[in-house]
Coordinates of C-alpha atoms in Angstrom, one line a residue:
M265 CA -13.7 -26.8 -3.6
K266 CA -16.0 -24.4 -5.2
F267 CA -19.4 -22.7 -4.4
A268 CA -21.9 -21.4 -6.9
S269 CA -25.8 -20.5 -6.4
D270 CA -28.5 -19.8 -9.3
S271 CA -31.0 -19.0 -6.3
P272 CA -31.4 -18.6 -2.8
K273 CA -32.9 -22.2 -2.3
I274 CA -30.1 -23.6 -4.4
S275 CA -26.5 -24.1 -4.5
Y276 CA -23.6 -26.2 -6.0
V277 CA -20.9 -27.1 -3.8
E278 CA -18.4 -28.8 -6.2
L279 CA -15.7 -31.5 -4.4
T280 CA -12.0 -33.2 -5.4
L281 CA -13.1 -36.7 -4.7
F282 CA -10.9 -39.8 -5.6
R283 CA -9.0 -36.9 -7.6
E284 CA -12.1 -36.3 -9.9
K285 CA -14.3 -33.3 -9.9
T286 CA -17.7 -34.3 -8.2
K287 CA -20.8 -31.7 -8.2
F288 CA -23.2 -32.0 -5.3
Q289 CA -26.5 -30.1 -5.4
V290 CA -27.7 -28.7 -2.0
E291 CA -31.2 -27.8 -2.0
L292 CA -33.4 -26.3 1.1
L293 CA -36.8 -27.9 0.2
N294 CA -39.6 -27.3 3.1
G295 CA -37.0 -26.4 6.0
K296 CA -34.7 -29.2 5.1
I297 CA -31.7 -29.8 3.4
C298 CA -31.3 -32.3 0.4
I299 CA -28.4 -33.2 -1.2
T300 CA -27.5 -34.7 -4.5
L301 CA -25.0 -36.2 -6.4
T302 CA -24.3 -35.2 -10.5
D303 CA -21.9 -37.9 -11.7
Q304 CA -20.7 -37.3 -15.3
T305 CA -23.4 -38.7 -17.2
E306 CA -25.8 -36.0 -15.7
R307 CA -27.7 -39.1 -13.6
V308 CA -28.6 -37.8 -10.2
R309 CA -28.6 -40.1 -7.1
N310 CA -29.8 -39.5 -3.5
F311 CA -27.1 -38.7 -1.0
S312 CA -28.5 -41.9 1.2
G313 CA -27.5 -44.2 -1.8
L314 CA -24.0 -43.0 -1.9
D315 CA -21.0 -44.7 -1.3
I316 CA -20.3 -44.4 2.7
R317 CA -16.8 -43.2 2.0
I318 CA -18.1 -40.8 -0.2
K319 CA -20.5 -39.6 2.0
K320 CA -17.8 -39.2 5.0
L321 CA -15.5 -37.5 2.7
F322 CA -18.2 -35.1 1.6
M323 CA -19.2 -34.3 5.0
K324 CA -16.0 -33.6 5.9
R325 CA -14.9 -31.7 3.0
L326 CA -18.4 -29.7 3.5
S327 CA -17.6 -29.1 6.7
A328 CA -14.7 -27.4 6.3
A329 CA -15.8 -25.3 3.9
I330 CA -18.6 -23.5 6.5
S331 CA -16.0 -23.6 9.1
S332 CA -13.9 -21.8 6.3
K333 CA -16.8 -19.4 5.4
I334 CA -17.4 -18.8 9.2
V335 CA -13.6 -17.8 9.9
F336 CA -13.5 -15.6 6.9
G337 CA -16.7 -13.6 7.9
K338 CA -14.9 -13.3 11.5
I339 CA -12.0 -11.6 9.8
R340 CA -14.6 -9.5 8.0
L341 CA -16.1 -8.2 10.9
K342 CA -13.5 -7.7 13.0
K343 CA -11.5 -5.7 10.3
S344 CA -14.7 -3.6 9.4
I345 CA -14.8 -2.1 13.2
R346 CA -10.9 -1.1 12.8
P347 CA -10.6 2.6 11.2
E348 CA -7.4 2.1 10.1
F349 CA -8.7 -0.3 7.4
W350 CA -11.5 1.2 6.1
P351 CA -12.3 2.0 2.4
A352 CA -10.5 5.8 2.0
C353 CA -13.9 7.1 0.9
F354 CA -15.4 5.8 3.6
F355 CA -12.7 6.9 5.9
Y356 CA -12.4 10.4 4.6
A357 CA -16.4 11.0 4.3
P358 CA -16.3 13.1 7.4
L359 CA -13.9 15.4 6.2
I360 CA -15.4 16.4 3.3
P361 CA -17.9 19.4 5.1
Y362 CA -14.5 20.3 6.2
I363 CA -12.7 20.4 3.4
A364 CA -15.5 22.5 1.8
Y365 CA -15.6 25.1 4.6
L366 CA -11.9 25.5 4.1
T367 CA -12.2 26.1 0.1
V368 CA -15.0 28.7 0.6
R369 CA -12.9 30.7 3.6
Y370 CA -9.5 30.0 1.6
R371 CA -10.9 31.3 -1.8
G372 CA -10.7 28.0 -3.5
L373 CA -10.0 24.4 -3.4
G374 CA -6.8 25.6 -6.0
T375 CA -5.5 26.9 -3.0
I376 CA -4.3 23.5 -1.7
C377 CA -2.0 23.6 -5.1
A378 CA -0.2 26.7 -4.0
A379 CA 1.5 25.3 -0.6
N380 CA 4.3 23.7 -2.9
P381 CA 4.9 25.6 -6.0
G382 CA 8.0 23.7 -6.5
I383 CA 6.1 20.7 -8.0
P384 CA 3.3 20.4 -10.5
L385 CA 0.1 21.1 -8.7
G386 CA 1.8 21.4 -5.5
G387 CA 2.2 17.1 -5.6
L388 CA -1.6 16.5 -6.1
V389 CA -1.3 13.3 -8.3
G390 CA 0.7 12.0 -10.8
E391 CA 3.8 14.1 -9.5
S392 CA 7.6 12.8 -10.7
K393 CA 9.5 10.9 -8.1
E394 CA 12.4 11.6 -10.1
Q395 CA 12.2 15.6 -10.2
I396 CA 11.2 15.9 -6.8
L397 CA 14.2 13.8 -5.7
K398 CA 16.7 15.9 -8.2
N399 CA 15.2 19.2 -6.6
M400 CA 16.8 18.2 -2.9
N401 CA 20.7 18.9 -2.5
S402 CA 21.2 16.2 0.1
E403 CA 23.4 13.4 0.2
N404 CA 20.7 11.8 2.2
V405 CA 18.7 11.1 -1.0
L406 CA 19.1 7.3 -2.0
K407 CA 20.9 7.0 -5.3
F408 CA 18.3 6.3 -8.2
F409 CA 17.9 7.3 -12.2
K410 CA 15.1 7.6 -14.5
V411 CA 13.9 4.6 -17.1
S412 CA 11.5 6.2 -19.5
G413 CA 8.2 3.7 -20.6
T414 CA 9.0 0.1 -21.5
Q415 CA 6.3 -1.1 -23.2
S416 CA 7.1 -0.8 -26.7
N417 CA 10.8 -2.1 -26.8
V418 CA 11.3 -4.1 -23.1
E419 CA 15.0 -5.0 -24.2
K420 CA 15.9 -1.6 -25.2
G421 CA 14.8 -0.6 -21.3
F422 CA 16.3 -4.0 -20.2
E423 CA 19.5 -2.4 -21.4
F424 CA 19.6 0.9 -20.3
I425 CA 19.1 0.0 -17.0
K426 CA 22.1 -3.0 -17.3
R427 CA 24.4 0.2 -18.3
E428 CA 23.1 2.7 -16.0
T429 CA 23.3 0.2 -12.7
L430 CA 26.8 -0.6 -13.7
K431 CA 28.0 3.0 -14.2
R432 CA 26.6 3.6 -11.4
K433 CA 27.5 0.6 -9.5
F434 CA 24.3 -0.7 -8.3
K435 CA 24.2 -4.0 -7.1
F436 CA 21.5 -6.3 -6.3
P437 CA 19.3 -6.1 -4.9
Y438 CA 17.6 -2.6 -5.9
I439 CA 14.4 -1.3 -5.9
L440 CA 12.5 -0.8 -9.3
K441 CA 9.1 1.5 -8.9
P442 CA 7.1 3.8 -10.9
N443 CA 7.8 7.4 -11.2
A444 CA 4.6 8.6 -10.5
G445 CA 2.8 6.3 -8.2
Q446 CA 0.8 5.9 -4.7
R447 CA 0.2 3.7 -1.9
G448 CA 3.2 1.7 -2.6
S449 CA 1.9 0.2 -5.8
G450 CA 4.5 -1.5 -8.2
V451 CA 7.0 -1.2 -5.8
K452 CA 9.8 -4.0 -6.4
L453 CA 13.1 -5.5 -4.9
V454 CA 14.8 -7.1 -8.0
K455 CA 17.3 -9.6 -6.7
N456 CA 18.5 -10.2 -10.0
E457 CA 18.3 -9.8 -14.2
N458 CA 15.5 -12.3 -14.6
E459 CA 13.2 -10.1 -11.9
V460 CA 14.1 -7.0 -13.8
L461 CA 13.3 -8.4 -16.9
E462 CA 9.6 -9.7 -15.9
Y463 CA 8.8 -6.4 -13.9
L464 CA 9.3 -4.0 -17.3
K465 CA 7.2 -6.5 -19.2
E466 CA 4.1 -5.7 -16.7
T467 CA 4.8 -1.8 -17.0
N468 CA 4.4 0.7 -19.9
V469 CA 4.9 3.6 -17.5
D470 CA 8.3 6.0 -16.7
L471 CA 10.2 3.9 -13.8
I472 CA 12.5 5.0 -11.2
V473 CA 15.5 2.4 -9.9
Q474 CA 16.5 3.0 -6.6
E475 CA 19.8 1.9 -4.4
Y476 CA 18.0 -0.3 -1.5
H477 CA 18.6 0.4 1.6
P478 CA 18.1 -2.2 4.2
G479 CA 16.9 -0.1 7.0
P480 CA 15.9 -1.9 9.1
E481 CA 14.0 0.7 10.3
E482 CA 11.6 3.3 8.3
A483 CA 9.6 6.0 8.9
G484 CA 7.5 8.8 7.2
I485 CA 8.0 12.2 8.4
F486 CA 5.7 14.5 8.0
Y487 CA 7.1 18.3 7.7
Y488 CA 5.5 22.1 7.1
R489 CA 6.9 25.4 7.4
F490 CA 4.7 28.7 7.0
P491 CA 6.3 30.8 3.9
N492 CA 6.8 33.4 6.6
E493 CA 8.5 31.5 8.8
N494 CA 12.1 31.0 8.9
E495 CA 12.3 27.3 10.6
G496 CA 10.2 24.6 9.7
K497 CA 8.6 21.8 11.9
I498 CA 8.0 18.1 12.1
L499 CA 4.3 17.8 12.4
S500 CA 4.8 13.8 12.9
I501 CA 6.8 10.8 12.5
T502 CA 5.0 7.8 11.7
R503 CA 7.0 4.6 12.7
K504 CA 6.7 1.6 9.7
I505 CA 6.7 -2.0 11.4
F506 CA 6.9 -4.5 8.5
P507 CA 5.3 -7.5 8.9
I508 CA 7.5 -10.9 9.7
L509 CA 5.9 -14.5 10.7
E510 CA 7.7 -16.9 12.2
G511 CA 6.9 -20.6 11.5
N512 CA 6.1 -23.3 13.6
G513 CA 7.2 -26.4 11.4
T514 CA 3.7 -27.2 11.0
N515 CA 1.5 -24.6 9.5
T516 CA 1.5 -23.1 5.9
L517 CA 2.0 -19.8 5.2
G518 CA -1.2 -19.2 4.6
E519 CA -2.3 -20.6 7.8
L520 CA 0.0 -18.6 9.6
I521 CA -1.3 -15.4 8.2
L522 CA -5.1 -16.4 8.8
K523 CA -4.6 -17.2 12.3
H524 CA -2.0 -14.0 13.4
P525 CA -4.1 -11.6 14.8
R526 CA -2.8 -8.9 12.7
F527 CA -1.8 -10.0 9.5
Q528 CA -5.0 -12.1 8.8
Y529 CA -6.7 -9.0 8.1
Q530 CA -4.7 -8.0 5.1
W531 CA -4.5 -11.9 4.0
K532 CA -5.4 -11.3 0.4
V533 CA -2.7 -8.5 -0.1
F534 CA -0.2 -11.4 1.1
K535 CA -1.8 -14.2 -0.8
E536 CA -1.6 -12.3 -3.9
R537 CA 2.1 -11.6 -3.2
F538 CA 2.8 -15.1 -1.9
V539 CA 0.4 -17.7 -4.0
K540 CA 2.9 -19.9 -5.1
E541 CA 4.3 -20.1 -1.4
W542 CA 0.4 -20.2 0.3
E543 CA 0.9 -23.8 1.3
T544 CA 4.2 -24.1 1.5
V545 CA 5.2 -24.9 5.6
L546 CA 7.6 -23.0 7.3
S547 CA 10.2 -24.9 9.7
L548 CA 10.4 -24.3 12.9
G549 CA 11.7 -21.0 13.7
E550 CA 12.2 -19.7 10.1
K551 CA 11.3 -16.0 9.5
K552 CA 9.3 -14.9 6.8
R553 CA 9.4 -11.0 5.5
L554 CA 5.8 -10.4 3.9
A555 CA 6.3 -6.9 2.9
E556 CA 9.3 -4.6 1.2
A557 CA 7.4 -1.5 0.7
G558 CA 6.8 0.6 4.0
N559 CA 2.9 1.2 3.3
H560 CA 0.0 0.5 5.1
C561 CA -2.3 -0.8 2.3
Q562 CA 1.1 -3.1 1.4
G563 CA 1.0 -4.9 5.3
A564 CA 3.3 -2.7 7.1
L565 CA 2.0 -1.6 10.4
F566 CA 2.0 2.3 11.4
T567 CA 2.3 3.5 14.9
D568 CA 2.7 6.9 16.2
G569 CA 7.0 7.9 16.4
S570 CA 6.6 11.1 18.2
S571 CA 9.4 10.2 20.4
L572 CA 11.7 10.4 17.5
I573 CA 11.2 13.8 17.5
T574 CA 14.4 15.8 18.4
K575 CA 15.8 19.4 17.8
E576 CA 18.7 17.7 15.7
L577 CA 16.1 15.9 13.3
T578 CA 13.9 18.8 13.1
R579 CA 17.0 21.1 12.4
E580 CA 18.2 18.5 9.6
I581 CA 14.7 17.8 7.8
D582 CA 14.3 21.8 7.9
R583 CA 17.6 22.0 6.3
I584 CA 17.0 19.9 3.6
S585 CA 13.8 20.7 2.8
K586 CA 15.1 24.7 2.1
T587 CA 17.2 23.5 -0.5
F588 CA 14.0 22.5 -2.6
S589 CA 12.7 25.7 -3.8
G590 CA 9.3 26.1 -3.4
F591 CA 8.3 23.1 -0.9
Y592 CA 6.7 23.8 2.5
F593 CA 4.5 21.0 3.1
G594 CA 5.0 17.2 2.6
R595 CA 6.1 13.7 4.0
Y596 CA 9.7 12.5 3.7
D597 CA 10.1 8.6 3.5
V598 CA 13.4 7.4 5.1
R599 CA 15.0 4.4 6.0
Y600 CA 17.5 4.4 8.9
R601 CA 19.5 2.2 11.3
S602 CA 18.9 3.1 14.7
D603 CA 16.7 5.5 16.5
E604 CA 19.5 6.8 18.8
K605 CA 21.1 7.8 14.6
I606 CA 18.1 9.4 13.3
K607 CA 17.3 11.5 16.5
L608 CA 20.9 13.2 16.0
G609 CA 19.6 13.6 12.2
K610 CA 22.2 11.1 11.2
D611 CA 22.2 8.4 9.4
F612 CA 19.3 8.0 7.2
G613 CA 18.5 7.6 3.9
I614 CA 15.3 9.1 1.9
V615 CA 13.6 7.0 -0.1
E616 CA 11.3 9.8 -1.8
L617 CA 9.2 12.5 -0.8
N618 CA 5.4 13.4 -1.5
G619 CA 3.6 16.6 -1.6
I620 CA 0.1 18.0 -0.7
T621 CA -2.1 14.7 -0.9
S622 CA 0.5 13.1 1.8
E623 CA -0.8 12.2 5.2
S624 CA 0.2 11.9 8.7
T625 CA 0.3 8.4 8.8
N626 CA 0.6 8.0 12.3
L627 CA -3.1 8.6 12.6
Y628 CA -3.4 4.7 11.5
D629 CA -1.9 3.9 14.8
P630 CA -3.9 1.0 15.7
D631 CA -4.2 2.6 19.5
F632 CA -5.5 5.8 18.4
S633 CA -9.1 6.5 19.0
I634 CA -11.4 7.6 16.2
W635 CA -11.3 11.2 17.6
R636 CA -7.6 11.5 17.3
M637 CA -7.2 10.1 13.9
Y638 CA -10.2 13.0 12.6
T639 CA -8.0 15.5 15.0
I640 CA -4.6 14.4 13.1
L641 CA -6.4 14.6 9.7
F642 CA -8.4 18.0 10.4
K643 CA -5.2 19.8 11.6
Q644 CA -3.3 18.6 8.3
W645 CA -5.6 19.8 6.0
N646 CA -5.8 23.2 8.1
L647 CA -2.4 23.4 7.8
L648 CA -2.4 22.6 4.2
F649 CA -5.0 25.4 3.4
R650 CA -3.6 27.6 5.2
I651 CA 0.3 27.8 4.1
G652 CA -1.6 27.4 0.4
F653 CA -3.2 30.9 0.7
E654 CA 0.2 32.3 2.4
N655 CA 1.7 31.5 -1.0
R656 CA -1.3 32.9 -3.0
K657 CA -0.9 35.9 -1.0
R658 CA 2.6 36.2 -1.8
G659 CA 2.0 35.9 -5.5
V660 CA 1.6 32.4 -6.2
P661 CA -1.7 31.6 -8.6
K662 CA -4.2 29.5 -7.6
T663 CA -5.1 26.7 -9.4
K664 CA -8.3 26.2 -11.7
L665 CA -10.5 23.7 -10.5
S666 CA -10.9 22.5 -14.2
E667 CA -6.9 21.5 -14.6
I668 CA -7.2 19.5 -10.9
I669 CA -9.8 17.5 -12.7
K670 CA -8.1 17.3 -15.7
T671 CA -5.0 16.1 -14.5
L672 CA -7.3 13.4 -12.1
I673 CA -8.4 12.5 -15.4
V674 CA -5.2 11.7 -17.2
F675 CA -4.0 10.1 -14.4
Y676 CA -6.7 7.7 -13.3
G677 CA -8.4 7.3 -16.8
G678 CA -5.4 6.7 -19.0
N679 CA -3.7 3.9 -20.4
R680 CA -1.2 3.6 -17.5
K681 CA 0.2 -0.3 -17.2
V682 CA 1.3 -0.6 -13.3
N683 CA 1.1 -4.0 -11.4
V684 CA 0.0 -3.0 -8.5
R685 CA 1.1 -5.9 -6.4
S686 CA 4.2 -4.8 -4.6
D687 CA 7.1 -6.5 -2.5

């Protein structure tokens, strides 16, 4: 069924009746709805003269279409009042005056880039995941290697991955993702060689091939340390809960998502990811995981994990961070097997480390008030400027605003080809 509109008063409804597409014209005349049918010979017949079967089928389909629009309208309305789903430009708007104040107080926006002198621009944008992971001397870092951009020669990149995975004893499944990426874009759990080849055809950027940690748990650990202090601290921990559906033997995957009290808010993400399975009925008790990337905009639920913060874990994260010269502020994304182990600072794998544009993602906990969300956000930015300013006093140069703008233009305005759809 398709809708089109040429004016506020006239709309066209295209239905498939008896396996043939038929176009109805719905027109508002003098406050009354007039419906006519246009067949393939462009003849127009009044609705009252239609075959009774077509009348019933049309009204049934039209009713379903109207109901669908009402359902999606309700979803959009409910989503719009949940701050965790607000567009970034809208959510961050109240922060702009505060950043302007901090910029003046700490002598320039470029001060933030001095917070992590060991990362280009402090990890503002486009930082290399490979270089960051290499700079950490820790067995907790999941094994990985880099693949150069493959658009010009997909087969060459494919053969390189085959050789390196064999050499490093990587087994399927493993992760493919951009070496420089944001918000979980392009993260793919590949299960066979065909999926690897298909992924390479859709990108022209440098990639990271990384071993897969099954978890089942994932968390974001936000760490910071002032250069004049010996010990760092954990600002926050975010639990990342992956979306999992359970079938009832009756409803399709799409219907279950649209009925779910949370998953419905991100139905577009899930439909793009599972377009071929959208109309598939899940059997009774069948469980379907809807996301592999632990990212909020990819479907994961973020909740506050402050109960995981212990002296043992803080000590271990601080130890790992100090092996990376020039790192003071950022978020570790880790996978682990149990709360008990990670509280002891043991048995977890580091997926990646993000720099100064990291978020203290516990602020997206749906139980947090908007006041608490902004309190966390303002504290994070205050710490960032203070750490950057402290490093500047120690001789780290301030990054020029022109360099920041140039880097942003190159990253977002270049010819990067990345499939934003993630698993």
